[in-house]
Short mmCIF file of C-alpha atoms (C1' of nucleotides) in Angstrom, two decimals:
data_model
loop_
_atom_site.label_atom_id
_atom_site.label_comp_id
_atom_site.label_asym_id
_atom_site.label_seq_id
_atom_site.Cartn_x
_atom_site.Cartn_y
_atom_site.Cartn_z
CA UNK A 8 71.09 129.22 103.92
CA UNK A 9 71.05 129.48 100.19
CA UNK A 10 69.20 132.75 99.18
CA UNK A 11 66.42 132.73 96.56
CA UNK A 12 68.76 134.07 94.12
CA UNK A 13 66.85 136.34 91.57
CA UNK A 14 67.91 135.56 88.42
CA UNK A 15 67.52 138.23 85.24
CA UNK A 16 65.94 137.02 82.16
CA UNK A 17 68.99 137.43 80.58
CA UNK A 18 71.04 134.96 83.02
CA UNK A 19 68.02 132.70 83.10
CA UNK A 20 68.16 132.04 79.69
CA UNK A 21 71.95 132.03 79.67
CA UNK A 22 71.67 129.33 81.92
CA UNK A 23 69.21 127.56 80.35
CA UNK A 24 71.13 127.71 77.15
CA UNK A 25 73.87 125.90 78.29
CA UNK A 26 72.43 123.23 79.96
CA UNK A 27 70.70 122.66 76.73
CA UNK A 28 73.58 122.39 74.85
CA UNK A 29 76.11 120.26 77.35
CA UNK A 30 73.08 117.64 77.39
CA UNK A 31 73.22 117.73 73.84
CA UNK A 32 76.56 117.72 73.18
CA UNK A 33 77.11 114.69 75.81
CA UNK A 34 74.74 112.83 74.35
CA UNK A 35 76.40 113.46 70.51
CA UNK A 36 79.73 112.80 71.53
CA UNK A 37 78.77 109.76 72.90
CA UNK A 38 77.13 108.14 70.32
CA UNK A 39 79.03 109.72 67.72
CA UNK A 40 82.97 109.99 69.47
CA UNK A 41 84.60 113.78 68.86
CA UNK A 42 85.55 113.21 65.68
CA UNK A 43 81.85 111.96 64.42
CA UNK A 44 80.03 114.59 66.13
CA UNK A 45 79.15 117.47 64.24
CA UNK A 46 78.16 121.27 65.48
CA UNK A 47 75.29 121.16 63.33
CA UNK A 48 73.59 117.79 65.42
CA UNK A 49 74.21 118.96 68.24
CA UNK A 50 72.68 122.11 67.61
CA UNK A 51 69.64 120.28 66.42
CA UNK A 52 69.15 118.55 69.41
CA UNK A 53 69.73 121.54 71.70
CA UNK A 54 67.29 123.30 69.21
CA UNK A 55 68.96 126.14 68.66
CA UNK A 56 70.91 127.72 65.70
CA UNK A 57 74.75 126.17 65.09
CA UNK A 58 75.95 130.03 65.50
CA UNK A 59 74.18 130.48 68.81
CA UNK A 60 76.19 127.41 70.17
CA UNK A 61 79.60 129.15 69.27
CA UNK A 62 78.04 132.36 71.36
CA UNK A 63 78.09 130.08 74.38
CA UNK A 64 81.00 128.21 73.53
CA UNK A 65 83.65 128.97 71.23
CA UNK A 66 84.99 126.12 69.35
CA UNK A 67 84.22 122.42 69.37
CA UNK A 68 87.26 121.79 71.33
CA UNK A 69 85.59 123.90 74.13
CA UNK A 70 82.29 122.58 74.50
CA UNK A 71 83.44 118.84 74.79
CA UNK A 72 86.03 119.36 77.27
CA UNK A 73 83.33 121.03 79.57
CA UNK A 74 81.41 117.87 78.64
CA UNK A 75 84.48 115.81 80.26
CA UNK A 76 84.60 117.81 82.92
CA UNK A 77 81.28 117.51 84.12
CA UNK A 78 81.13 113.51 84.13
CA UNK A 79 84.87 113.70 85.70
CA UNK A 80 83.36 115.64 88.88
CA UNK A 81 80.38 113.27 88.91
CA UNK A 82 82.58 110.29 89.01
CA UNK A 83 85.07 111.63 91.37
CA UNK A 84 82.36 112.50 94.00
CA UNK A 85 80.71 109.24 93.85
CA UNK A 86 83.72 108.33 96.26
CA UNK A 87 82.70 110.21 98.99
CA UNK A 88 81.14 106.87 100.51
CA UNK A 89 84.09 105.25 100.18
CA UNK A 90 85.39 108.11 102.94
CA UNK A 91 85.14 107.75 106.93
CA UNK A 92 84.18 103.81 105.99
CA UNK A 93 84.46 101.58 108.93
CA UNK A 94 85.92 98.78 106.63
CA UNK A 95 85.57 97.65 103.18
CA UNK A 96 82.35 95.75 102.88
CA UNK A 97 80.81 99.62 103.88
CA UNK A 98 83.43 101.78 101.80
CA UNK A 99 83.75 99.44 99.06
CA UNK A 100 79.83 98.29 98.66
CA UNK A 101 78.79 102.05 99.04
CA UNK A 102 81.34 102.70 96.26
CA UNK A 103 79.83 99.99 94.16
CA UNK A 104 76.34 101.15 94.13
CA UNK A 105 77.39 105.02 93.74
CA UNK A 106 79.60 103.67 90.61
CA UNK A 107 76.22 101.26 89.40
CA UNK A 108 74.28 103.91 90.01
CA UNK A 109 76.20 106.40 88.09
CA UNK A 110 76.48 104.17 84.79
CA UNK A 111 72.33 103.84 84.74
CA UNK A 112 71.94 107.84 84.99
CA UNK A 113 74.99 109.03 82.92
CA UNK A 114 75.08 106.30 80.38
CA UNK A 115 76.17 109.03 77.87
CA UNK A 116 78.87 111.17 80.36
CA UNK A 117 80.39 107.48 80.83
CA UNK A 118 80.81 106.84 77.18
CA UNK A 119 82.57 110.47 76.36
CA UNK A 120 84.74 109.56 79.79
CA UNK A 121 85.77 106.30 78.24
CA UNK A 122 86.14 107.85 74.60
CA UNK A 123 88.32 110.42 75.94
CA UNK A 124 90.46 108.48 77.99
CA UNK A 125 90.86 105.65 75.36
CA UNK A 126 91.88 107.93 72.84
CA UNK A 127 95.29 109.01 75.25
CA UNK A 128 93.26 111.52 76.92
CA UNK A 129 94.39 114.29 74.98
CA UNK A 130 92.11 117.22 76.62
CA UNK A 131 91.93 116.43 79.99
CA UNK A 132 95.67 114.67 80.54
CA UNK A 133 96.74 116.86 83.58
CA UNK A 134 93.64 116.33 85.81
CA UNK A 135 94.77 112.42 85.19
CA UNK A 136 97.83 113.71 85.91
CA UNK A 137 97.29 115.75 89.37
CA UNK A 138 93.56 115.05 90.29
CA UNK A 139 93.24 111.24 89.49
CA UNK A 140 96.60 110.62 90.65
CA UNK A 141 96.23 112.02 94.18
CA UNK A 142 92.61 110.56 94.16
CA UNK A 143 93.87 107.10 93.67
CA UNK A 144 96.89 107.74 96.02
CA UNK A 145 94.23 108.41 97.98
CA UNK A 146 91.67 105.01 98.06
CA UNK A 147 94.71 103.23 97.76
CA UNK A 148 96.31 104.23 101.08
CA UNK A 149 92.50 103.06 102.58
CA UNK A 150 92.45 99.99 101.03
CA UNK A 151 96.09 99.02 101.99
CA UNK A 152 95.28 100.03 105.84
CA UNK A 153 91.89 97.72 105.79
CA UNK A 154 94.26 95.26 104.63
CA UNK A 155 96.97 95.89 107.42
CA UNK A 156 94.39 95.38 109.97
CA UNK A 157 93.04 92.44 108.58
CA UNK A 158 89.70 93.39 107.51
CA UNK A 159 90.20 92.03 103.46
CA UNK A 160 92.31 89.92 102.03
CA UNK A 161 96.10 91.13 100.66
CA UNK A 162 95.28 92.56 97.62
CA UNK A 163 97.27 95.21 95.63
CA UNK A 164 95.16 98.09 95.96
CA UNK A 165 95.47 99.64 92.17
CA UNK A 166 94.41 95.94 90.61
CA UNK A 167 90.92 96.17 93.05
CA UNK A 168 90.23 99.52 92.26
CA UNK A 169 90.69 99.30 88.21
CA UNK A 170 88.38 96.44 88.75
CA UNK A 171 85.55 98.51 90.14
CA UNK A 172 85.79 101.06 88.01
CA UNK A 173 86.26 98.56 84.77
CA UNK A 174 82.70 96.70 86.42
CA UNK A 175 80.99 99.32 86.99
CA UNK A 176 81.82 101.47 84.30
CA UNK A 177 81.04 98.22 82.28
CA UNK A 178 77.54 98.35 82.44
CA UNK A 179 77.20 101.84 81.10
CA UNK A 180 79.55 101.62 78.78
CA UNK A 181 78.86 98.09 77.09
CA UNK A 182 75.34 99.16 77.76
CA UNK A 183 74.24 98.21 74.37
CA UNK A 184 75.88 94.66 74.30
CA UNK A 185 73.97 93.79 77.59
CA UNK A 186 71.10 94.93 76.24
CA UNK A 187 71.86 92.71 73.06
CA UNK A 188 71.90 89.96 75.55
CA UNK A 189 68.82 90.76 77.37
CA UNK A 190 67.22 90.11 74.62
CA UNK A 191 67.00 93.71 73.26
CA UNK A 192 65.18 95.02 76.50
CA UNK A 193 67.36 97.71 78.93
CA UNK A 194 67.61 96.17 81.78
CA UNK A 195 65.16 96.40 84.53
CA UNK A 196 64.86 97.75 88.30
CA UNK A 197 64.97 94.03 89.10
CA UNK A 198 68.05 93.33 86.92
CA UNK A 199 70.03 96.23 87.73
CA UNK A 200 69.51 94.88 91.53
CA UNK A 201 70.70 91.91 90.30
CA UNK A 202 73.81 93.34 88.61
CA UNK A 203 74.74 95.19 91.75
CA UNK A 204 73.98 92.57 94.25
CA UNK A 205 76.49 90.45 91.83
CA UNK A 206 79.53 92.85 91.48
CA UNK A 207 79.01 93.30 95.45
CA UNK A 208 79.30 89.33 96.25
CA UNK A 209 81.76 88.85 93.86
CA UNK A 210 84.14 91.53 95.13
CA UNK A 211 83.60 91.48 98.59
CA UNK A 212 84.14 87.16 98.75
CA UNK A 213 86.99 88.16 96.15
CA UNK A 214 88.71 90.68 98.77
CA UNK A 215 87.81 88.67 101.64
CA UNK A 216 85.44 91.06 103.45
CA UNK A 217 83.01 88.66 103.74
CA UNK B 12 99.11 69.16 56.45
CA UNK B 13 99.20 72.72 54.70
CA UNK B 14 101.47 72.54 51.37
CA UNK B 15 103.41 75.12 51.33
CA UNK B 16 101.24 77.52 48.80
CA UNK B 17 103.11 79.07 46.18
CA UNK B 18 102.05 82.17 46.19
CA UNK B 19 102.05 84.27 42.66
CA UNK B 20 103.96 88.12 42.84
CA UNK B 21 100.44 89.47 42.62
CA UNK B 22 98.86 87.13 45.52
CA UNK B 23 102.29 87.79 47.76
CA UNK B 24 101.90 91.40 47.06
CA UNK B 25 97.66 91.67 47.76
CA UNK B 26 98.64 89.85 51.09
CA UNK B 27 100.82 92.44 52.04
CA UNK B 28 99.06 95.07 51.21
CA UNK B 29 95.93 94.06 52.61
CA UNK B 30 98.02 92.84 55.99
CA UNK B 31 99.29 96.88 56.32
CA UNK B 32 96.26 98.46 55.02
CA UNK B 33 94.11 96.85 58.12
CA UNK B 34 97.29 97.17 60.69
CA UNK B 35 97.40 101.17 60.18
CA UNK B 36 93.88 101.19 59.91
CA UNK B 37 93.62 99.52 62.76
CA UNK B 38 95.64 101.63 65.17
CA UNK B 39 94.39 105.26 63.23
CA UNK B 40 90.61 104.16 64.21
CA UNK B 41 91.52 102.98 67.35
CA UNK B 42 93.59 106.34 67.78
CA UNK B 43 91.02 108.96 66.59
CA UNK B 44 87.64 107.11 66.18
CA UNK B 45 85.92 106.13 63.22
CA UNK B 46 84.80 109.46 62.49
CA UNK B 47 88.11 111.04 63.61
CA UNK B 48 89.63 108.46 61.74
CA UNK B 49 90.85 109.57 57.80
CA UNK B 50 91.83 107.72 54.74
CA UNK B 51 94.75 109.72 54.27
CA UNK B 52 96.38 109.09 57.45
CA UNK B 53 95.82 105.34 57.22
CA UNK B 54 97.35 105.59 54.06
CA UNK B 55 100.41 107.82 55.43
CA UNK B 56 100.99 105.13 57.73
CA UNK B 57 100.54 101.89 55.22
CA UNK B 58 103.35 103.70 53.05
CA UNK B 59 100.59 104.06 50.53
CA UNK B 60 99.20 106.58 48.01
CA UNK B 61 95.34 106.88 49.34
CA UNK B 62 94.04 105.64 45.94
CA UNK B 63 95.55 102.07 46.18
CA UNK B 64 93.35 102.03 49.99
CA UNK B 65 90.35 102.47 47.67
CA UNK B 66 91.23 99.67 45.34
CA UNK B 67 91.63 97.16 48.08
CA UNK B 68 88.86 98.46 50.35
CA UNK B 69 86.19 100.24 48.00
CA UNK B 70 84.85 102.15 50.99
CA UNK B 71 86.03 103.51 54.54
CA UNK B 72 83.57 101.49 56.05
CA UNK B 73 84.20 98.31 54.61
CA UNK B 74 87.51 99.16 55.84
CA UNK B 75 86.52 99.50 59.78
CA UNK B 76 84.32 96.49 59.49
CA UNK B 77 87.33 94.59 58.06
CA UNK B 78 89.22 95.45 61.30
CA UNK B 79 86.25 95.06 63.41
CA UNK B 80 85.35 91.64 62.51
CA UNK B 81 89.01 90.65 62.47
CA UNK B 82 89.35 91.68 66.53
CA UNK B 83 86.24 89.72 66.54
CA UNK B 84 87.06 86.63 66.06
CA UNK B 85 90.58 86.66 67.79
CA UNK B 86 87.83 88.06 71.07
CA UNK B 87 85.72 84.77 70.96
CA UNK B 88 88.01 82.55 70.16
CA UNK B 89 90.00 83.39 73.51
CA UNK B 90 87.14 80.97 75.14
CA UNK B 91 88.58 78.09 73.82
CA UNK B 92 90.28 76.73 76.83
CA UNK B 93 86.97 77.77 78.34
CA UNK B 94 85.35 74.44 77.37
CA UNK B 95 86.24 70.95 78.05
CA UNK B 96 87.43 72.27 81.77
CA UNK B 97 86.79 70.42 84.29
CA UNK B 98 85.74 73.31 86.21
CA UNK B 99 85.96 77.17 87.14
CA UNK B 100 89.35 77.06 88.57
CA UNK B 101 90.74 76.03 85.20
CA UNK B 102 88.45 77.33 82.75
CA UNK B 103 87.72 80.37 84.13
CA UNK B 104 91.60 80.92 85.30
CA UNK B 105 92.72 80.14 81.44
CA UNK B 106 90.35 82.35 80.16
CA UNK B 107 91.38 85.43 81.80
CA UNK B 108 95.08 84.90 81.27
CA UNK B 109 93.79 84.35 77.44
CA UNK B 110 91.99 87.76 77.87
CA UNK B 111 94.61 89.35 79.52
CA UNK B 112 96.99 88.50 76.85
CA UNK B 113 94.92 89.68 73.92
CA UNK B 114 94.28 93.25 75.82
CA UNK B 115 98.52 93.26 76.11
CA UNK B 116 98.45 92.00 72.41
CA UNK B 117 96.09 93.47 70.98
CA UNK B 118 95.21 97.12 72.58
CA UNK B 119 94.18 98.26 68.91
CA UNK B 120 91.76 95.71 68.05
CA UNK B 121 90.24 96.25 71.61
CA UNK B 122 89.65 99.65 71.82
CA UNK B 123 88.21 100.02 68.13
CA UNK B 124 85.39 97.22 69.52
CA UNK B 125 84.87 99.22 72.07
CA UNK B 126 84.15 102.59 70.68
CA UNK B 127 82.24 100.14 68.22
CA UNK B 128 79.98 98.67 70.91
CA UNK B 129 79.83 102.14 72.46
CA UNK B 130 78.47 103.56 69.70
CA UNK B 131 75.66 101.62 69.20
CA UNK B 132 77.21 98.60 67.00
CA UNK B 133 76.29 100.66 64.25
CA UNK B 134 78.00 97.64 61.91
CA UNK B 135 78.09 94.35 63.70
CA UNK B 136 75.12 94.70 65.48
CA UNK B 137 74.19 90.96 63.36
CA UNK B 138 77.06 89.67 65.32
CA UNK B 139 76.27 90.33 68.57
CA UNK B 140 72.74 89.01 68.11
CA UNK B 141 73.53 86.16 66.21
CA UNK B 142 77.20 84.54 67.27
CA UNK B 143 77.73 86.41 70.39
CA UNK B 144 74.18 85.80 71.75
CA UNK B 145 75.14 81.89 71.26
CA UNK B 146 78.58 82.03 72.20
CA UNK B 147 77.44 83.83 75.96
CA UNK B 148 74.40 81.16 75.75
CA UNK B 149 76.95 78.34 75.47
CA UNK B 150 79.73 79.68 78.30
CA UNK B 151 76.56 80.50 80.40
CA UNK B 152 75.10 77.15 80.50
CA UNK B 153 78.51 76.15 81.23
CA UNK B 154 78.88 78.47 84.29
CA UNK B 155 75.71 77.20 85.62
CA UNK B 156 76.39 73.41 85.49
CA UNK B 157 79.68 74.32 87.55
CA UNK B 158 77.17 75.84 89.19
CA UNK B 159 74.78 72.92 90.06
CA UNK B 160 77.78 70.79 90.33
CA UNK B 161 78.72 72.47 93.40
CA UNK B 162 82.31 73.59 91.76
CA UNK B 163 81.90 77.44 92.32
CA UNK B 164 79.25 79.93 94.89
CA UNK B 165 75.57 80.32 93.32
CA UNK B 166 76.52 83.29 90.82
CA UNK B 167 74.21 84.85 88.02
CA UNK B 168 76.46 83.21 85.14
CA UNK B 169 75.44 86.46 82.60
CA UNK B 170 76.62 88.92 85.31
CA UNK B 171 80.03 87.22 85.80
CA UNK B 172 80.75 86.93 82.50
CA UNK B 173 80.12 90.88 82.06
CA UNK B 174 82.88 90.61 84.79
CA UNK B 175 85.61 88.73 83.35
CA UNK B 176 85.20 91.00 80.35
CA UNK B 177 85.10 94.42 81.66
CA UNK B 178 87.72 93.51 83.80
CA UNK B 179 89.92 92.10 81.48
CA UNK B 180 89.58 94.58 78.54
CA UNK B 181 90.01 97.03 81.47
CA UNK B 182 93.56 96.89 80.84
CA UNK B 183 93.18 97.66 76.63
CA UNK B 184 91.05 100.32 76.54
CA UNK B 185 91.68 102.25 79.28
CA UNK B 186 95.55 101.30 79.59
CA UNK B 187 96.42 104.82 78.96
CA UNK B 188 94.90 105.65 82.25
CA UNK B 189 96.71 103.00 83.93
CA UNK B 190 99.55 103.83 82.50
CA UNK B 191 99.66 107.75 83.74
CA UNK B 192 98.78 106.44 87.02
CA UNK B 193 102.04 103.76 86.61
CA UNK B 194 103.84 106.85 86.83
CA UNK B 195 103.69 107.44 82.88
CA UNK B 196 104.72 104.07 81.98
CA UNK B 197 103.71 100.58 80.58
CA UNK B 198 102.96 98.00 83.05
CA UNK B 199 106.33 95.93 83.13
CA UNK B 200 106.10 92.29 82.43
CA UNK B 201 106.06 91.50 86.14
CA UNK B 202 103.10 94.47 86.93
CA UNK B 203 101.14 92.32 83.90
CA UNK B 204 101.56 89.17 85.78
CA UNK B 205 100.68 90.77 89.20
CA UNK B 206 97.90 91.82 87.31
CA UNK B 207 96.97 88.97 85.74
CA UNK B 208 97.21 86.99 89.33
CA UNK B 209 94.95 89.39 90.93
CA UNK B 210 92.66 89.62 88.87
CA UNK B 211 92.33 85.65 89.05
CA UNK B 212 92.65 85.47 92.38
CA UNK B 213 89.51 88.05 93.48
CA UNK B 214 87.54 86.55 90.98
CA UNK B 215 87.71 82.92 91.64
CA UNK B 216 87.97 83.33 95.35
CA UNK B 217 84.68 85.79 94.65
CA UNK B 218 82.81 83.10 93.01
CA UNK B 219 83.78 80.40 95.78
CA UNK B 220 85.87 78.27 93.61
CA UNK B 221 88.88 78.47 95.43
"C1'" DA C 8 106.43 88.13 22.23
"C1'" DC C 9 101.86 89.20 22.62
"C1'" DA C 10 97.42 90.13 24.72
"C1'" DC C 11 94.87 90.55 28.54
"C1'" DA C 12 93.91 91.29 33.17
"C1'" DA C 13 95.22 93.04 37.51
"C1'" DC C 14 97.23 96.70 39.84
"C1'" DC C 15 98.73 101.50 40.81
"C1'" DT C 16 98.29 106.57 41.46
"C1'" DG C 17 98.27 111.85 40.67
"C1'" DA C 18 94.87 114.88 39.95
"C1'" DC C 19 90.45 116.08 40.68
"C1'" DC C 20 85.57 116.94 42.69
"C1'" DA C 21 81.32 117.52 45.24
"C1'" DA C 22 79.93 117.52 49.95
"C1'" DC C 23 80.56 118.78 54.39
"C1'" DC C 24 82.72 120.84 58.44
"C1'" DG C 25 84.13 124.29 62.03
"C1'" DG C 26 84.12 128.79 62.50
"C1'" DT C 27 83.14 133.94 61.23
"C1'" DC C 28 80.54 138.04 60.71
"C1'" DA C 29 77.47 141.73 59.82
"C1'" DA C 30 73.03 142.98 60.74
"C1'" DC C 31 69.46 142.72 63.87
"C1'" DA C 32 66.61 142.00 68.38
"C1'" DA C 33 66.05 142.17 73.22
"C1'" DA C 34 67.15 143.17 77.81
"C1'" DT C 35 69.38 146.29 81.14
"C1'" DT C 36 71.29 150.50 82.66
"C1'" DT C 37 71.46 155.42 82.92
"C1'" DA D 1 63.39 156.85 76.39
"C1'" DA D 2 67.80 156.94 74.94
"C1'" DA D 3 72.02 154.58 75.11
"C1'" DT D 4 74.54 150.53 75.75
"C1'" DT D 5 75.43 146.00 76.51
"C1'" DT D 6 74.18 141.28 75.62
"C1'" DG D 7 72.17 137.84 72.89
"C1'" DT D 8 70.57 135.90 68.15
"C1'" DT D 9 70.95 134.28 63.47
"C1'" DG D 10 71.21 133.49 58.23
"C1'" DA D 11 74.58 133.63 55.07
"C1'" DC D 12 78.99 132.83 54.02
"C1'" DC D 13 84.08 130.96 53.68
"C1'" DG D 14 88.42 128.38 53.54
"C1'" DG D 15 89.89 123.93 54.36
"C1'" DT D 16 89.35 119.06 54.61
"C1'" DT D 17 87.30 114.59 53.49
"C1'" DG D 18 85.72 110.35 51.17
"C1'" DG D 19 85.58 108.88 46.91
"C1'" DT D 20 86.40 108.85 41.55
"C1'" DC D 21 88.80 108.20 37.32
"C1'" DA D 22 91.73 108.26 33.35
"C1'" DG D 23 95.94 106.83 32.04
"C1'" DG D 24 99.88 104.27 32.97
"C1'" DT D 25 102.56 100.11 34.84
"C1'" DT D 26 103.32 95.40 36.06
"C1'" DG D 27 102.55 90.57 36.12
"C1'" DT D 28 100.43 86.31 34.01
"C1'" DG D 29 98.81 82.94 30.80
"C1'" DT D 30 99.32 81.53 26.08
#
DNA sequence: ACACAACCTGACCAACCGGTCAACAAATTT
DNA sequence: AAATTTGTTGACCGGTTGGTCAGGTTGTGT
């Protein structure tokens, strides 16, 4: 069992600090991209003095790529479903609403994600090299064997799995088009049932799964 | 028919000009953000001192929305062989090879709408609640009368149209991920097709059409 | 050939940015 | 309670950026 761990005022309010900050700073580089975001706004927003944040972390450069990293281990985890799946409509619906789910909380960890990586990923390159890689190596090998045994259609594996994460990723993303279209209201509980309900049919009649 | 314009030195020239100012522009804010973006290297990359950029294009904004609306309209106008289909199979099928196309054509254009979008569509936010609000209106009410026709599976018409385009600009904006995971290079012009095909075939099998 | 307008550009500037630092405050250790 | 480590901050700095402008060049209409 996880002990009570005593923290020190000091470590408390180290901790604190940070968490500030990374919120602000994900939310800043979202709106703003890398190159728009300033030190100053997010220090604002974290409410704290622009040479405090270079206390915690050293340069720019620093504090975004822990930014990245945080959404990347979000996003990889929401896989676990996929996992010990008995077949795709499980894995692959699981997977859908873990993704859907995602985009709603982290609308602003999606957006740096999708900055970063349209931009040729220049600070987090390798884990796309090594991490992603094996990851999708990974789901791929489990979607070809549901297909060998015949529970979904033939489908190349990498094509399906860019299109869940382009869907999904979608509605945080383009979050502010949709909302355009809805009429300037986020979409609510009901609708994001909706969306997910959608994606799911679509998919899962797409792979042949159901 | 179009005479063929004689065009003065000075018009020939301003074409040109103009035609490489919003090229490098293009690719430098699609590159580094707007904010990352910087006159200079635009200019660098025109083969032109930074001054003449501000006697074409008084400001760097006017600038971006130059290249913004100019992706724009190449973006809606793929939906032309949406209409006058006689149902999903071909309008829907022509429209994401149309897609497709512009994401292979195009990766620029479609990655500087998306950080626009993503940011908050901070300068065509009029266009998306004017044209773009019709323009889904229209294709929607299309959707839905395949719909009642019995031509395609009882689908949520706004939700499959989020769909076709996350799915489709998929390949733009986050083709350097697909790339690294292609083993570090482009899709080859067979991978696009497979692509393509896939991509058609889970969604129109997904909404019942075929 | 002349006059006028359009075009071009090196040099310059004020504003802003990321990052530094010295002086100070607070917590922790001895 | 003294000493030491850790955290805090206003003021500052060199470098870069978007944008300006005066003075020159080129093309066009007459």
């Amino acid at each position: 069992m996880a002990e009570p761990i005593r923290l020190s005022k000091r470590d408390a309010a180290r901790r604190e600090n940070e968490a500030r900050i990374l919120a602000a700073a994900e939310k800043v580089f979202a709106e703003a991209g890398f190159g728009g975001a300033t030190m100053q706004l997010i220090a604002d927003m974290a409410g704290l003095p622009k040479a405090n944040l270079h206390y915690y972390f050293a340069t720019k450069e620093e504090l975004y790529r822990k930014v990245v990293q945080q959404i990347f281990e979000i996003w990889l985890h929401a896989a676990d479903s996929f996992d010990n799946a008995p077949g795709p409509v499980e894995g692959i619906g699981a997977y859908i609403d873990a993704k859907m789910d995602i985009s709603r909380k982290h609308p602003f960890g999606s957006k740096v994600w999708a900055s970063e990586v349209m931009h040729g990923a220049p600070v987090i390159q390798d884990y796309l090299e090594t991490t992603l890689r094996d990851w999708t190596k990974g789901r791929a090998d489990v979607i070809q064997r549901w297909v060998d045994e015949g529970k979904m259609a033939p489908v190349d594996p990498r094509h399906l799995l860019y299109m869940l994460w382009a869907t999904t990723q979608h509605y945080a993303d383009f979050g502010h088009q949709i909302e355009t279209l809805n009429g300037g209201k986020p979409l609510s509980d009901r609708q994001w049932k909706e969306a997910k309900e959608s994606v799911k049919t679509i998919i899962l009649r797409g792979i042949g799964a159901i």
